[in-house]
Amino acid sequence: MPPDTSRIPEPIILNQPLPDSFMEKTLLLPEQRVREIMDSLSAVSVDDSAIPGPHYILPQWAMFLVVLLLLGIFYLAHVYLPQKKEREEAERKDEEVATKLMLNRSRYERWLSVHNPYFASLPPGLQQIFLHRTLRFMQDKEFRFHHLPYDEFIMVLISGSAVQLTLGLKNYLMEFFKMIHVIKTEYTLKLDNETYYGHVSKTGIYISWDHFVKGYADYGDGSNVGLHEMAHAVSFDIFLGEIDRHDIAFHSRLEEFMEEGRPVFRGLRKKEHPVLEQHAAVNIDEFWAVCVETFFENPEEFQRNLPDLYLTIVLLLNQDPLKPSKIVNSELAGYEC
Ligand SMILES: [Zn+2]
């Protein structure tokens, strides 16, 4: 019989009858014996009402108040006070930015107008929001210069590229990243000995300044290392940052983009979409970063060749470079424009 065949066992037939003495003692208890057993059981049963209830130090209503008080203290210490401190800190930073703008607004405006064509194309009201956000972003990060002297001009332009990408979003500070490294030119990493113009890791955002400048100087060629690295940074921030601090809707829209972009991404590997640089075929993260570069630098061609994907990015970033007003939904952006 094969090992997995079911077999119903036959009933066991005892060869020998049970001894009489066993039957008497276990199965056929005499009536008198049953009564004795029942009496003994009722004798040991306990009157529930006689058991004393739990003893509290305080009356129950007072215990309820104590629990309520402890919950209140917990909320105060872990939710209300940290949020209040955060709000006060944000207000203080906003005031600092306002003072800086009061003193040097025209200088910052000139830097961005000359070196960031997207800023130059914005309506005046949106330029002021862009400017405020740029200084606020800059203030939030520690800049480290490698083979370069400290330079506020560099800090403003690099912060501007982050703000350009997130202009339509309420949360724009990319709080996961505290540090931005600016390296004079291309560099190699010990990890793979490859040459880099920029990269993003848990330790910060790294950008080659020479290549950043070239990216904006030749705006329109679809290649922009500043926007490319900020696109990596924003997805790192969304997927690795503290979720409650982020726009949850943006998180799901970014996941949708990754899904909807996959057919185009696969087509890229067969060289079907010349509008996107071939670097986009490396992996889905590079695909996202290259899409962002093309979206800002070459929106007409992007929309003409890949209208669905273009629209997905418009909705994802809540801005459309082809429209003079740029922002799609001001409520989603967190300001009136
Ligand atoms: Zn990349």
GROMACS .gro file of C-alpha atoms and ligand atoms in nm:
model
  338
    1MET     CA    1   0.000   0.000   0.000
    2PRO     CA    2   0.143   0.339  -0.091
    3PRO     CA    3   0.235   0.548   0.214
    4ASP     CA    4  -0.025   0.825   0.151
    5THR     CA    5  -0.323   0.588   0.102
    6SER     CA    6  -0.594   0.634   0.364
    7ARG     CA    7  -0.696   0.327   0.556
    8ILE     CA    8  -0.984   0.303   0.800
    9PRO     CA    9  -0.886   0.075   1.085
   10GLU     CA   10  -1.122  -0.205   1.175
   11PRO     CA   11  -1.291  -0.192   1.517
   12ILE     CA   12  -1.080  -0.336   1.794
   13ILE     CA   13  -1.237  -0.653   1.934
   14LEU     CA   14  -1.127  -0.743   2.280
   15ASN     CA   15  -1.040  -1.105   2.311
   16GLN     CA   16  -1.112  -1.118   2.679
   17PRO     CA   17  -1.419  -0.973   2.861
   18LEU     CA   18  -1.346  -0.713   3.133
   19PRO     CA   19  -1.323  -0.863   3.482
   20ASP     CA   20  -1.640  -0.837   3.689
   21SER     CA   21  -1.466  -0.660   3.973
   22PHE     CA   22  -1.359  -0.372   3.737
   23MET     CA   23  -1.714  -0.335   3.604
   24GLU     CA   24  -1.851  -0.312   3.953
   25LYS     CA   25  -1.606  -0.058   4.082
   26THR     CA   26  -1.594   0.182   3.792
   27LEU     CA   27  -1.898   0.161   3.571
   28LEU     CA   28  -2.179   0.034   3.779
   29LEU     CA   29  -2.169   0.248   4.093
   30PRO     CA   30  -2.451   0.163   4.328
   31GLU     CA   31  -2.716   0.430   4.382
   32GLN     CA   32  -2.607   0.484   4.743
   33ARG     CA   33  -2.248   0.553   4.629
   34VAL     CA   34  -2.366   0.811   4.370
   35ARG     CA   35  -2.563   0.998   4.636
   36GLU     CA   36  -2.257   1.005   4.864
   37ILE     CA   37  -2.044   1.151   4.588
   38MET     CA   38  -2.306   1.419   4.504
   39ASP     CA   39  -2.333   1.515   4.870
   40SER     CA   40  -1.958   1.548   4.906
   41LEU     CA   41  -1.944   1.772   4.595
   42SER     CA   42  -2.216   2.002   4.723
   43ALA     CA   43  -2.034   2.020   5.053
   44VAL     CA   44  -1.725   2.168   4.890
   45SER     CA   45  -1.917   2.420   4.670
   46VAL     CA   46  -1.857   2.779   4.777
   47ASP     CA   47  -2.098   3.066   4.805
   48ASP     CA   48  -1.964   3.326   4.551
   49SER     CA   49  -2.106   3.614   4.742
   50ALA     CA   50  -1.875   3.526   5.026
   51ILE     CA   51  -1.558   3.598   4.817
   52PRO     CA   52  -1.431   3.948   4.884
   53GLY     CA   53  -1.392   4.177   4.572
   54PRO     CA   54  -1.055   4.330   4.466
   55HIS     CA   55  -0.922   4.580   4.712
   56TYR     CA   56  -0.827   4.926   4.576
   57ILE     CA   57  -0.632   5.188   4.767
   58LEU     CA   58  -0.874   5.454   4.637
   59PRO     CA   59  -1.242   5.440   4.542
   60GLN     CA   60  -1.310   5.340   4.181
   61TRP     CA   61  -1.402   5.693   4.067
   62ALA     CA   62  -1.071   5.822   4.208
   63MET     CA   63  -0.880   5.543   4.030
   64PHE     CA   64  -1.049   5.649   3.704
   65LEU     CA   65  -0.933   6.008   3.759
   66VAL     CA   66  -0.576   5.892   3.829
   67VAL     CA   67  -0.567   5.694   3.500
   68LEU     CA   68  -0.708   5.996   3.316
   69LEU     CA   69  -0.442   6.219   3.472
   70LEU     CA   70  -0.161   5.980   3.372
   71LEU     CA   71  -0.288   5.971   3.013
   72GLY     CA   72  -0.297   6.352   3.012
   73ILE     CA   73   0.063   6.374   3.137
   74PHE     CA   74   0.172   6.123   2.871
   75TYR     CA   75   0.000   6.326   2.594
   76LEU     CA   76   0.152   6.650   2.724
   77ALA     CA   77   0.505   6.509   2.741
   78HIS     CA   78   0.509   6.307   2.421
   79VAL     CA   79   0.273   6.487   2.184
   80TYR     CA   80   0.169   6.840   2.281
   81LEU     CA   81   0.501   6.980   2.413
   82PRO     CA   82   0.722   6.837   2.132
   83GLN     CA   83   0.476   6.969   1.871
   84LYS     CA   84   0.465   7.309   2.043
   85LYS     CA   85   0.845   7.320   2.053
   86GLU     CA   86   0.859   7.225   1.685
   87ARG     CA   87   0.608   7.498   1.594
   88GLU     CA   88   0.802   7.759   1.791
   89GLU     CA   89   1.127   7.647   1.629
   90ALA     CA   90   0.969   7.674   1.282
   91GLU     CA   91   0.836   8.023   1.363
   92ARG     CA   92   1.180   8.131   1.483
   93LYS     CA   93   1.340   8.002   1.162
   94ASP     CA   94   1.073   8.174   0.951
   95GLU     CA   95   1.151   8.503   1.129
   96GLU     CA   96   1.523   8.457   1.062
   97VAL     CA   97   1.451   8.397   0.695
   98ALA     CA   98   1.227   8.705   0.681
   99THR     CA   99   1.510   8.917   0.830
  100LYS     CA  100   1.760   8.778   0.579
  101LEU     CA  101   1.522   8.852   0.295
  102MET     CA  102   1.463   9.203   0.422
  103LEU     CA  103   1.837   9.269   0.413
  104ASN     CA  104   1.938   9.086   0.094
  105ARG     CA  105   1.627   9.005  -0.110
  106SER     CA  106   1.749   9.165  -0.433
  107ARG     CA  107   2.080   8.975  -0.418
  108TYR     CA  108   1.910   8.634  -0.374
  109GLU     CA  109   1.654   8.720  -0.643
  110ARG     CA  110   1.931   8.813  -0.885
  111TRP     CA  111   2.125   8.492  -0.822
  112LEU     CA  112   1.820   8.276  -0.884
  113SER     CA  113   1.687   8.479  -1.179
  114VAL     CA  114   2.021   8.459  -1.360
  115HIS     CA  115   2.114   8.099  -1.280
  116ASN     CA  116   1.784   7.914  -1.244
  117PRO     CA  117   1.564   7.949  -1.557
  118TYR     CA  118   1.270   7.785  -1.381
  119PHE     CA  119   1.272   8.052  -1.110
  120ALA     CA  120   1.292   8.319  -1.382
  121SER     CA  121   0.981   8.175  -1.551
  122LEU     CA  122   0.761   8.189  -1.239
  123PRO     CA  123   0.493   8.453  -1.178
  124PRO     CA  124   0.611   8.716  -0.923
  125GLY     CA  125   0.401   8.583  -0.632
  126LEU     CA  126   0.538   8.231  -0.677
  127GLN     CA  127   0.892   8.370  -0.701
  128GLN     CA  128   0.855   8.510  -0.349
  129ILE     CA  129   0.739   8.171  -0.215
  130PHE     CA  130   1.028   8.004  -0.400
  131LEU     CA  131   1.271   8.252  -0.247
  132HIS     CA  132   1.142   8.206   0.107
  133ARG     CA  133   1.148   7.826   0.075
  134THR     CA  134   1.501   7.835  -0.069
  135LEU     CA  135   1.637   8.024   0.231
  136ARG     CA  136   1.438   7.808   0.472
  137PHE     CA  137   1.577   7.490   0.309
  138MET     CA  138   1.928   7.634   0.319
  139GLN     CA  139   1.893   7.718   0.687
  140ASP     CA  140   1.776   7.365   0.763
  141LYS     CA  141   2.086   7.198   0.616
  142GLU     CA  142   2.451   7.192   0.707
  143PHE     CA  143   2.663   7.254   0.396
  144ARG     CA  144   3.010   7.099   0.377
  145PHE     CA  145   3.245   7.226   0.107
  146HIS     CA  146   3.517   6.995  -0.031
  147HIS     CA  147   3.804   7.168  -0.215
  148LEU     CA  148   3.584   7.479  -0.225
  149PRO     CA  149   3.556   7.779   0.009
  150TYR     CA  150   3.231   7.846   0.194
  151ASP     CA  151   3.001   8.026  -0.050
  152GLU     CA  152   2.646   8.143   0.014
  153PHE     CA  153   2.584   8.168  -0.362
  154ILE     CA  154   2.640   7.792  -0.396
  155MET     CA  155   2.411   7.722  -0.100
  156VAL     CA  156   2.131   7.933  -0.249
  157LEU     CA  157   2.150   7.771  -0.593
  158ILE     CA  158   2.165   7.413  -0.463
  159SER     CA  159   1.877   7.479  -0.223
  160GLY     CA  160   1.690   7.634  -0.516
  161SER     CA  161   1.713   7.309  -0.715
  162ALA     CA  162   1.550   7.120  -0.424
  163VAL     CA  163   1.277   7.383  -0.393
  164GLN     CA  164   1.213   7.373  -0.770
  165LEU     CA  165   1.131   7.003  -0.748
  166THR     CA  166   0.907   7.034  -0.441
  167LEU     CA  167   0.745   7.370  -0.518
  168GLY     CA  168   0.402   7.208  -0.551
  169LEU     CA  169   0.431   7.010  -0.225
  170LYS     CA  170   0.349   7.114   0.128
  171ASN     CA  171   0.651   6.939   0.280
  172TYR     CA  172   0.964   7.055   0.107
  173LEU     CA  173   1.242   7.038   0.366
  174MET     CA  174   1.348   6.674   0.301
  175GLU     CA  175   1.409   6.638   0.673
  176PHE     CA  176   1.574   6.298   0.638
  177PHE     CA  177   1.882   6.482   0.510
  178LYS     CA  178   2.069   6.711   0.744
  179MET     CA  179   2.382   6.755   0.536
  180ILE     CA  180   2.471   6.860   0.183
  181HIS     CA  181   2.824   6.798   0.056
  182VAL     CA  182   2.946   7.016  -0.228
  183ILE     CA  183   3.252   6.878  -0.405
  184LYS     CA  184   3.441   7.098  -0.649
  185THR     CA  185   3.423   6.855  -0.940
  186GLU     CA  186   3.360   6.487  -1.020
  187TYR     CA  187   3.482   6.235  -0.763
  188THR     CA  188   3.524   5.861  -0.718
  189LEU     CA  189   3.386   5.643  -0.441
  190LYS     CA  190   3.594   5.369  -0.281
  191LEU     CA  191   3.285   5.151  -0.291
  192ASP     CA  192   3.300   5.087  -0.665
  193ASN     CA  193   3.579   5.313  -0.793
  194GLU     CA  194   3.330   5.475  -1.032
  195THR     CA  195   3.328   5.847  -1.122
  196TYR     CA  196   3.035   6.042  -0.979
  197TYR     CA  197   2.883   6.385  -1.049
  198GLY     CA  198   2.658   6.345  -0.748
  199HIS     CA  199   2.494   6.083  -0.533
  200VAL     CA  200   2.266   6.046  -0.234
  201SER     CA  201   2.326   5.826   0.068
  202LYS     CA  202   2.210   5.810   0.428
  203THR     CA  203   2.492   6.048   0.519
  204GLY     CA  204   2.371   6.326   0.291
  205ILE     CA  205   2.329   6.468  -0.057
  206TYR     CA  206   2.656   6.494  -0.257
  207ILE     CA  207   2.689   6.723  -0.560
  208SER     CA  208   2.976   6.815  -0.788
  209TRP     CA  209   2.957   7.194  -0.817
  210ASP     CA  210   3.113   7.206  -1.166
  211HIS     CA  211   2.845   6.970  -1.299
  212PHE     CA  212   2.568   7.145  -1.110
  213VAL     CA  213   2.662   7.470  -1.286
  214LYS     CA  214   2.675   7.298  -1.626
  215GLY     CA  215   2.330   7.146  -1.567
  216TYR     CA  216   2.163   7.487  -1.525
  217ALA     CA  217   2.385   7.668  -1.779
  218ASP     CA  218   2.260   7.433  -2.050
  219TYR     CA  219   1.896   7.424  -1.940
  220GLY     CA  220   1.698   7.241  -2.207
  221ASP     CA  221   1.931   6.950  -2.284
  222GLY     CA  222   1.751   6.722  -2.035
  223SER     CA  223   2.058   6.683  -1.816
  224ASN     CA  224   2.068   6.847  -1.474
  225VAL     CA  225   2.263   6.691  -1.187
  226GLY     CA  226   2.103   6.921  -0.928
  227LEU     CA  227   1.749   6.811  -1.015
  228HIS     CA  228   1.867   6.451  -1.060
  229GLU     CA  229   2.012   6.425  -0.708
  230MET     CA  230   1.719   6.611  -0.553
  231ALA     CA  231   1.483   6.361  -0.720
  232HIS     CA  232   1.677   6.078  -0.548
  233ALA     CA  233   1.672   6.275  -0.224
  234VAL     CA  234   1.296   6.333  -0.227
  235SER     CA  235   1.223   5.964  -0.280
  236PHE     CA  236   1.475   5.866  -0.005
  237ASP     CA  237   1.308   6.118   0.221
  238ILE     CA  238   0.962   5.979   0.148
  239PHE     CA  239   1.053   5.612   0.179
  240LEU     CA  240   1.307   5.632   0.463
  241GLY     CA  241   1.203   5.943   0.659
  242GLU     CA  242   0.957   5.963   0.943
  243ILE     CA  243   0.626   5.890   0.775
  244ASP     CA  244   0.412   6.114   0.997
  245ARG     CA  245   0.614   6.414   0.891
  246HIS     CA  246   0.549   6.356   0.527
  247ASP     CA  247   0.274   6.404   0.283
  248ILE     CA  248   0.124   6.054   0.289
  249ALA     CA  249  -0.063   6.126  -0.034
  250PHE     CA  250   0.267   6.210  -0.203
  251HIS     CA  251   0.408   5.880  -0.078
  252SER     CA  252   0.129   5.683  -0.247
  253ARG     CA  253   0.147   5.897  -0.563
  254LEU     CA  254   0.519   5.823  -0.587
  255GLU     CA  255   0.449   5.451  -0.556
  256GLU     CA  256   0.185   5.488  -0.831
  257PHE     CA  257   0.441   5.659  -1.053
  258MET     CA  258   0.683   5.369  -1.000
  259GLU     CA  259   0.408   5.127  -1.108
  260GLU     CA  260   0.281   5.330  -1.405
  261GLY     CA  261   0.632   5.404  -1.523
  262ARG     CA  262   0.735   5.038  -1.541
  263PRO     CA  263   0.615   4.973  -1.901
  264VAL     CA  264   0.806   5.283  -2.019
  265PHE     CA  265   1.106   5.175  -1.814
  266ARG     CA  266   1.099   4.831  -1.979
  267GLY     CA  267   1.061   5.000  -2.319
  268LEU     CA  268   1.370   5.209  -2.245
  269ARG     CA  269   1.573   4.894  -2.218
  270LYS     CA  270   1.471   4.824  -2.579
  271LYS     CA  271   1.556   5.187  -2.666
  272GLU     CA  272   1.193   5.273  -2.745
  273HIS     CA  273   1.184   5.619  -2.578
  274PRO     CA  274   1.461   5.846  -2.704
  275VAL     CA  275   1.312   6.145  -2.512
  276LEU     CA  276   1.459   6.002  -2.190
  277GLU     CA  277   1.833   5.963  -2.150
  278GLN     CA  278   1.951   5.603  -2.163
  279HIS     CA  279   2.077   5.630  -1.803
  280ALA     CA  280   1.710   5.595  -1.704
  281ALA     CA  281   1.726   5.227  -1.804
  282VAL     CA  282   1.974   5.143  -1.522
  283ASN     CA  283   1.703   5.085  -1.261
  284ILE     CA  284   1.368   5.229  -1.150
  285ASP     CA  285   1.534   5.488  -0.920
  286GLU     CA  286   1.746   5.623  -1.203
  287PHE     CA  287   1.436   5.617  -1.423
  288TRP     CA  288   1.259   5.845  -1.173
  289ALA     CA  289   1.555   6.084  -1.147
  290VAL     CA  290   1.598   6.109  -1.528
  291CYS     CA  291   1.222   6.163  -1.570
  292VAL     CA  292   1.246   6.461  -1.331
  293GLU     CA  293   1.537   6.613  -1.528
  294THR     CA  294   1.346   6.578  -1.857
  295PHE     CA  295   1.017   6.695  -1.702
  296PHE     CA  296   1.171   7.031  -1.610
  297GLU     CA  297   1.425   7.076  -1.887
  298ASN     CA  298   1.232   6.943  -2.185
  299PRO     CA  299   0.861   6.934  -2.093
  300GLU     CA  300   0.722   6.987  -2.446
  301GLU     CA  301   0.896   6.685  -2.591
  302PHE     CA  302   0.823   6.478  -2.281
  303GLN     CA  303   0.452   6.556  -2.306
  304ARG     CA  304   0.442   6.493  -2.681
  305ASN     CA  305   0.616   6.154  -2.660
  306LEU     CA  306   0.490   6.021  -2.327
  307PRO     CA  307   0.170   6.215  -2.241
  308ASP     CA  308   0.043   5.972  -1.975
  309LEU     CA  309   0.371   5.960  -1.790
  310TYR     CA  310   0.403   6.338  -1.815
  311LEU     CA  311   0.057   6.380  -1.661
  312THR     CA  312   0.145   6.137  -1.381
  313ILE     CA  313   0.444   6.354  -1.288
  314VAL     CA  314   0.234   6.671  -1.310
  315LEU     CA  315  -0.008   6.522  -1.056
  316LEU     CA  316   0.269   6.372  -0.846
  317LEU     CA  317   0.464   6.698  -0.812
  318ASN     CA  318   0.152   6.915  -0.831
  319GLN     CA  319   0.312   7.145  -1.086
  320ASP     CA  320   0.323   7.174  -1.463
  321PRO     CA  321   0.627   7.345  -1.623
  322LEU     CA  322   0.422   7.402  -1.941
  323LYS     CA  323   0.164   7.621  -1.765
  324PRO     CA  324   0.253   7.982  -1.682
  325SER     CA  325   0.092   7.952  -1.336
  326LYS     CA  326   0.287   7.624  -1.273
  327ILE     CA  327   0.104   7.504  -0.958
  328VAL     CA  328  -0.192   7.271  -1.021
  329ASN     CA  329  -0.360   7.272  -0.677
  330SER     CA  330  -0.261   7.548  -0.435
  331GLU     CA  331  -0.419   7.371  -0.136
  332LEU     CA  332  -0.192   7.072  -0.194
  333ALA     CA  333   0.106   7.308  -0.220
  334GLY     CA  334   0.024   7.463   0.117
  335TYR     CA  335  -0.008   7.827   0.005
  336GLU     CA  336  -0.224   8.061  -0.199
  337CYS     CA  337  -0.086   8.158  -0.537
  338ZN      ZN  338   2.102   5.877  -1.015
   0.00000   0.00000   0.00000
